[in-house]
Tab-separated table of C-alpha atoms and ligand atoms in Angstrom:
chain	number	residue	atom	x	y	z
A	4	MET	CA	19.743	-27.412	-39.158
A	5	LYS	CA	22.023	-30.391	-38.601
A	6	ILE	CA	24.885	-28.099	-37.564
A	7	VAL	CA	22.940	-26.759	-34.634
A	8	GLU	CA	22.296	-30.276	-33.409
A	9	THR	CA	25.829	-31.558	-33.820
A	10	LYS	CA	28.036	-28.597	-32.772
A	11	VAL	CA	27.581	-27.722	-29.065
A	12	VAL	CA	28.929	-24.205	-29.424
A	13	VAL	CA	26.522	-23.456	-32.251
A	14	LEU	CA	23.710	-24.926	-30.229
A	15	VAL	CA	24.541	-22.739	-27.175
A	16	ILE	CA	24.686	-19.634	-29.239
A	17	PHE	CA	21.393	-20.510	-30.906
A	18	VAL	CA	19.707	-21.087	-27.583
A	19	VAL	CA	21.017	-17.847	-26.097
A	20	LEU	CA	19.966	-15.888	-29.184
A	21	LEU	CA	16.513	-17.423	-29.029
A	22	ALA	CA	16.201	-16.564	-25.253
A	23	LEU	CA	17.315	-12.982	-25.854
A	24	LEU	CA	14.841	-12.653	-28.702
A	25	GLY	CA	12.029	-13.888	-26.409
A	26	THR	CA	13.027	-11.535	-23.606
A	27	TYR	CA	13.067	-8.697	-25.997
A	28	PHE	CA	9.629	-9.136	-27.365
A	29	THR	CA	7.922	-10.260	-24.186
A	30	MET	CA	9.616	-7.911	-21.715
A	31	ILE	CA	11.600	-5.052	-23.214
A	32	VAL	CA	9.016	-4.086	-25.864
A	33	PRO	CA	5.944	-3.950	-23.449
A	34	LEU	CA	8.155	-1.962	-20.903
A	35	MET	CA	8.648	0.677	-23.614
A	36	ASP	CA	4.960	1.317	-23.676
A	37	GLU	CA	4.663	4.907	-22.290
A	38	SER	CA	1.109	4.360	-20.995
A	39	LEU	CA	2.650	2.264	-18.158
A	40	TYR	CA	4.317	5.360	-16.780
A	41	THR	CA	1.934	8.150	-17.744
A	42	PRO	CA	-0.606	8.873	-14.959
A	43	THR	CA	-4.264	9.188	-16.045
A	44	LYS	CA	-5.624	12.674	-16.158
A	45	ASP	CA	-6.972	12.684	-12.649
A	46	ALA	CA	-4.386	10.611	-11.100
A	47	ARG	CA	-2.773	12.008	-7.900
A	48	PRO	CA	-0.307	10.453	-5.400
A	49	TYR	CA	-1.657	9.077	-2.146
A	50	THR	CA	-1.942	11.319	0.874
A	51	LYS	CA	-0.071	10.385	3.973
A	52	LEU	CA	-3.251	9.045	5.516
A	53	GLU	CA	-4.195	6.935	2.374
A	54	LEU	CA	-0.634	5.525	2.264
A	55	LYS	CA	-0.946	4.436	5.862
A	56	GLY	CA	-4.263	2.816	4.957
A	57	LYS	CA	-2.635	1.075	2.039
A	58	GLN	CA	-0.085	-0.439	4.491
A	59	VAL	CA	-2.889	-1.718	6.686
A	60	TYR	CA	-4.535	-3.175	3.620
A	61	GLN	CA	-1.352	-5.004	2.704
A	62	ARG	CA	-0.687	-6.083	6.311
A	63	GLU	CA	-4.283	-7.475	6.863
A	64	GLY	CA	-4.084	-9.364	3.570
A	65	CYS	CA	-7.268	-7.831	2.097
A	66	TRP	CA	-5.700	-8.670	-1.236
A	67	TYR	CA	-5.897	-12.440	-0.523
A	68	CYS	CA	-9.705	-12.090	-1.174
A	69	HIS	CA	-9.995	-8.824	-3.236
A	70	THR	CA	-8.617	-7.962	-6.623
A	71	GLN	CA	-8.127	-4.405	-7.870
A	72	GLN	CA	-8.625	-4.687	-11.592
A	73	VAL	CA	-11.700	-4.251	-13.605
A	74	ARG	CA	-11.317	-6.373	-16.714
A	75	ASN	CA	-12.603	-5.359	-20.117
A	76	LEU	CA	-15.735	-7.488	-19.905
A	77	LEU	CA	-19.301	-6.288	-19.951
A	78	VAL	CA	-20.103	-8.385	-16.783
A	79	GLU	CA	-17.375	-6.546	-14.927
A	80	THR	CA	-17.851	-3.064	-16.228
A	81	LYS	CA	-21.550	-3.320	-15.319
A	82	ARG	CA	-21.188	-5.057	-12.010
A	83	TYR	CA	-18.562	-2.634	-10.726
A	84	GLY	CA	-20.243	0.415	-12.197
A	85	MET	CA	-23.103	2.480	-10.696
A	86	GLY	CA	-26.521	1.039	-10.768
A	87	GLU	CA	-29.774	2.921	-11.311
A	88	GLU	CA	-30.420	3.213	-7.610
A	89	GLU	CA	-27.043	4.646	-6.822
A	90	THR	CA	-27.151	7.190	-9.622
A	91	PHE	CA	-30.603	8.237	-8.642
A	92	LYS	CA	-29.685	8.619	-4.984
A	93	ARG	CA	-26.573	10.644	-5.645
A	94	PHE	CA	-27.075	12.406	-8.965
A	95	GLY	CA	-30.811	12.423	-9.408
A	96	ILE	CA	-30.987	10.445	-12.642
A	97	ARG	CA	-31.863	6.802	-13.241
A	98	ALA	CA	-29.023	5.352	-15.416
A	99	LEU	CA	-26.411	2.621	-15.364
A	100	VAL	CA	-22.854	4.071	-15.462
A	101	GLN	CA	-20.441	1.347	-16.318
A	102	ALA	CA	-17.111	1.280	-14.549
A	103	PRO	CA	-14.277	1.871	-16.981
A	104	PRO	CA	-11.835	-1.074	-17.277
A	105	SER	CA	-8.649	-0.452	-15.340
A	106	GLN	CA	-5.902	1.436	-17.138
A	107	PRO	CA	-2.126	1.244	-16.554
A	108	GLY	CA	-1.979	4.954	-15.774
A	109	GLU	CA	-4.133	4.455	-12.722
A	110	TYR	CA	-1.455	2.357	-10.948
A	111	VAL	CA	1.642	4.528	-11.461
A	112	TYR	CA	1.621	5.582	-7.765
A	113	ASP	CA	1.094	1.919	-6.577
A	114	LYS	CA	4.340	0.432	-5.286
A	115	PRO	CA	3.596	-2.455	-4.995
A	116	HIS	CA	0.349	-2.555	-6.939
A	117	LEU	CA	-2.194	-4.768	-5.358
A	118	LEU	CA	-3.940	-6.185	-8.500
A	119	GLY	CA	-4.506	-9.459	-6.565
A	120	THR	CA	-5.336	-12.817	-8.136
A	121	ARG	CA	-8.387	-14.036	-6.247
A	122	ARG	CA	-11.920	-12.920	-5.941
A	123	THR	CA	-13.395	-14.463	-2.764
A	124	GLY	CA	-14.869	-10.911	-2.362
A	125	PRO	CA	-15.752	-8.422	-5.050
A	126	ASP	CA	-13.154	-6.408	-6.956
A	127	LEU	CA	-12.300	-3.171	-5.173
A	128	ALA	CA	-10.664	-1.205	-8.004
A	129	ARG	CA	-13.721	1.230	-8.284
A	130	VAL	CA	-15.041	0.951	-4.670
A	131	GLY	CA	-14.031	4.547	-3.826
A	132	GLY	CA	-17.084	6.660	-3.532
A	133	LYS	CA	-19.493	3.695	-3.678
A	134	TYR	CA	-20.330	3.906	0.032
A	135	ASP	CA	-19.916	6.575	2.619
A	136	ASN	CA	-17.206	6.355	5.364
A	137	SER	CA	-19.603	5.111	8.055
A	138	TRP	CA	-20.640	2.160	5.848
A	139	HIS	CA	-17.013	1.091	5.588
A	140	ILE	CA	-16.402	1.503	9.343
A	141	ASN	CA	-19.472	-0.582	10.095
A	142	HIS	CA	-18.541	-3.167	7.505
A	143	LEU	CA	-14.983	-3.581	8.827
A	144	ARG	CA	-16.133	-3.812	12.358
A	145	ASP	CA	-18.829	-6.357	11.538
A	146	PRO	CA	-19.265	-7.274	7.800
A	147	ARG	CA	-22.506	-9.069	8.584
A	148	SER	CA	-24.127	-5.847	9.777
A	149	THR	CA	-24.037	-4.288	6.348
A	150	SER	CA	-23.847	-7.404	4.123
A	151	PRO	CA	-25.938	-10.175	5.570
A	152	GLY	CA	-24.327	-13.579	5.165
A	153	SER	CA	-20.914	-12.087	4.261
A	154	ILE	CA	-17.955	-14.411	4.787
A	155	MET	CA	-15.540	-11.531	5.194
A	156	PRO	CA	-13.722	-11.610	8.636
A	157	ALA	CA	-14.491	-8.894	11.177
A	158	TYR	CA	-11.473	-6.643	11.754
A	159	THR	CA	-12.239	-6.051	15.361
A	160	TRP	CA	-8.576	-5.217	16.211
A	161	LEU	CA	-8.898	-2.037	14.179
A	162	PHE	CA	-11.424	-0.786	16.781
A	163	ASP	CA	-10.939	0.088	20.421
A	164	LYS	CA	-12.817	-1.258	23.365
A	165	ASN	CA	-15.720	0.989	22.857
A	166	GLY	CA	-15.962	0.030	19.124
A	167	ARG	CA	-14.573	3.319	17.927
A	168	PRO	CA	-12.315	3.069	14.811
A	169	THR	CA	-8.498	3.398	15.542
A	170	GLU	CA	-6.329	5.580	13.428
A	171	GLU	CA	-5.559	2.486	11.331
A	172	ALA	CA	-9.227	1.845	10.525
A	173	ILE	CA	-9.668	5.566	9.554
A	174	ALA	CA	-6.608	5.409	7.317
A	175	LEU	CA	-7.862	2.147	5.699
A	176	VAL	CA	-11.119	3.702	4.891
A	177	ALA	CA	-9.410	6.786	3.415
A	178	TYR	CA	-7.506	4.373	1.230
A	179	LEU	CA	-10.588	2.469	0.092
A	180	GLN	CA	-12.301	5.781	-0.805
A	181	LYS	CA	-9.347	6.716	-3.052
A	182	LEU	CA	-9.517	3.469	-5.050
A	183	GLY	CA	-10.633	3.954	-8.625
A	184	THR	CA	-10.703	7.771	-8.372
A	185	ASN	CA	-7.727	8.202	-10.622
A	186	ILE	CA	-10.376	8.333	-13.325
A	187	LYS	CA	-13.375	10.570	-12.325
A	188	TRP	CA	-15.722	8.056	-13.978
A	189	ARG	CA	-18.736	8.618	-11.760
A	190	GLU	CA	-18.898	12.316	-12.387
A	191	GLU	CA	-17.958	11.944	-16.078
A	192	GLY	CA	-20.426	9.162	-16.702
A	193	VAL	CA	-23.290	11.088	-15.124
A	194	ALA	CA	-22.332	14.325	-16.976
A	195	LEU	CA	-22.265	12.483	-20.337
A	196	ILE	CA	-25.685	10.900	-19.700
A	197	LYS	CA	-27.137	14.347	-18.708
A	198	LYS	CA	-25.652	15.794	-21.854
A	199	MET	CA	-27.235	13.055	-23.972
A	200	GLN	CA	-30.552	13.678	-22.234
A	201	GLY	CA	-30.191	17.383	-22.850
A	202	VAL	CA	-30.048	18.294	-19.236
A	203	PRO	CA	-27.975	21.517	-18.817
A	204	SER	CA	-24.937	20.605	-16.637
A	205	PRO	CA	-23.709	22.994	-13.977
A	206	GLU	CA	-20.470	24.888	-14.746
A	207	GLU	CA	-18.427	22.817	-12.292
A	208	THR	CA	-19.247	19.197	-11.617
A	209	THR	CA	-19.478	18.665	-7.892
A	210	THR	CA	-16.867	16.178	-6.686
A	211	GLN	CA	-17.972	13.614	-4.210
A	212	THR	CA	-14.728	12.893	-2.428
A	213	GLN	CA	-15.035	12.182	1.268
A	214	GLU	CA	-11.959	12.801	3.322
A	215	VAL	CA	-11.660	10.810	6.470
A	216	GLY	CA	-10.164	12.319	9.514
A	217	GLU	CA	-9.039	15.475	7.897
B	304	LIG	C1	-11.834	-14.149	3.373
B	304	LIG	C2	-11.923	-13.210	2.308
B	304	LIG	C3	-11.957	-11.729	2.550
B	304	LIG	C4	-10.973	-10.917	3.170
B	304	LIG	C5	-9.700	-11.403	3.737
B	304	LIG	C6	-11.467	-9.567	3.095
B	304	LIG	N1	-12.589	-9.558	2.466
B	304	LIG	FE1	-13.686	-7.806	1.956
B	304	LIG	N2	-15.207	-8.986	1.197
B	304	LIG	C7	-15.199	-10.346	1.220
B	304	LIG	C8	-16.462	-10.817	0.690
B	304	LIG	C9	-16.951	-12.176	0.530
B	304	LIG	C10	-17.252	-9.612	0.413
B	304	LIG	C11	-18.732	-9.469	-0.040
B	304	LIG	C12	-19.703	-9.412	1.040
B	304	LIG	C13	-19.587	-8.178	1.913
B	304	LIG	O1	-19.937	-7.094	1.476
B	304	LIG	O2	-19.043	-8.297	3.015
B	304	LIG	C14	-16.350	-8.491	0.766
B	304	LIG	C15	-16.764	-7.109	0.529
B	304	LIG	C16	-15.873	-6.065	0.762
B	304	LIG	C17	-16.129	-4.645	0.491
B	304	LIG	C18	-17.493	-4.203	-0.226
B	304	LIG	C19	-17.271	-4.297	-1.691
B	304	LIG	C20	-18.482	-3.853	-2.526
B	304	LIG	O3	-18.299	-3.417	-3.612
B	304	LIG	O4	-19.557	-3.976	-2.015
B	304	LIG	C21	-15.072	-3.947	0.919
B	304	LIG	C22	-14.982	-2.476	0.712
B	304	LIG	C23	-14.137	-4.886	1.527
B	304	LIG	N3	-14.629	-6.154	1.382
B	304	LIG	C24	-12.935	-4.528	1.959
B	304	LIG	C25	-12.070	-5.340	2.558
B	304	LIG	C26	-10.892	-4.923	3.308
B	304	LIG	C27	-10.432	-3.500	3.521
B	304	LIG	C28	-10.241	-6.076	3.806
B	304	LIG	C29	-9.056	-6.109	4.624
B	304	LIG	C30	-9.008	-5.365	5.907
B	304	LIG	C31	-11.085	-7.173	3.330
B	304	LIG	N4	-12.085	-6.704	2.679
B	304	LIG	C32	-10.694	-8.565	3.547
B	304	LIG	C33	-14.150	-11.176	1.497
B	304	LIG	C34	-12.942	-10.881	2.162
């Protein structure tokens, strides 16, 4: 390859070609992956309220401390799934339902997505439906009241003088309850376990969505 090293023009062409090749395989080819643009079966766009909540989430920098991506690791799918106590309380069976790893199709309505990079707090990708609305309200007002020893800051400015949640707090909770529901993994996981145990499942699975302020 002496010619590349001695002739500047050949060298430049060689470098440009190499850069184009690299761009093609690391950017263009992945962008052609249709799963990036195909919503998951249960994905739906945000409601107005949820979208407002997402803006509050962005503005308050919740994403400095919280990621929104469950990785394909057993420790994560177990940790962010439903434990025995939760399945028993809500569905009447004792079983661990693992959280599915995040899929590209869940993020198609996220502009910008808030995958995050740091986990000072737990991942929130599957937090929707984990707690009820009042838990979130209490937690935002005073994290130590629900999670003793928590280092999460209190978002007192999302509450009025009497401690009642403002519209922003209500919107934020609606957004949190939406997270992770683009896959109905709680209902599907429980239905699957019941099927394996031979428990007859009701015709329609009850959905556990809690709408705030509507
Ligand atoms: C300084 C880092 C930090 C910031 C900023 C932060 N959090 Fe947290 N968050 C934590 C920590 C630590 C925990 C775990 C202890 C607890 O439950 O409070 C947590 C827990 C949570 C949980 C419960 C998760 C679970 O699965 O139990 C939710 C929901 C949550 N945060 C939402 C938010 C929202 C919404 C914001 C922005 C308004 C926010 N956090 C900002 C650190 C942070």
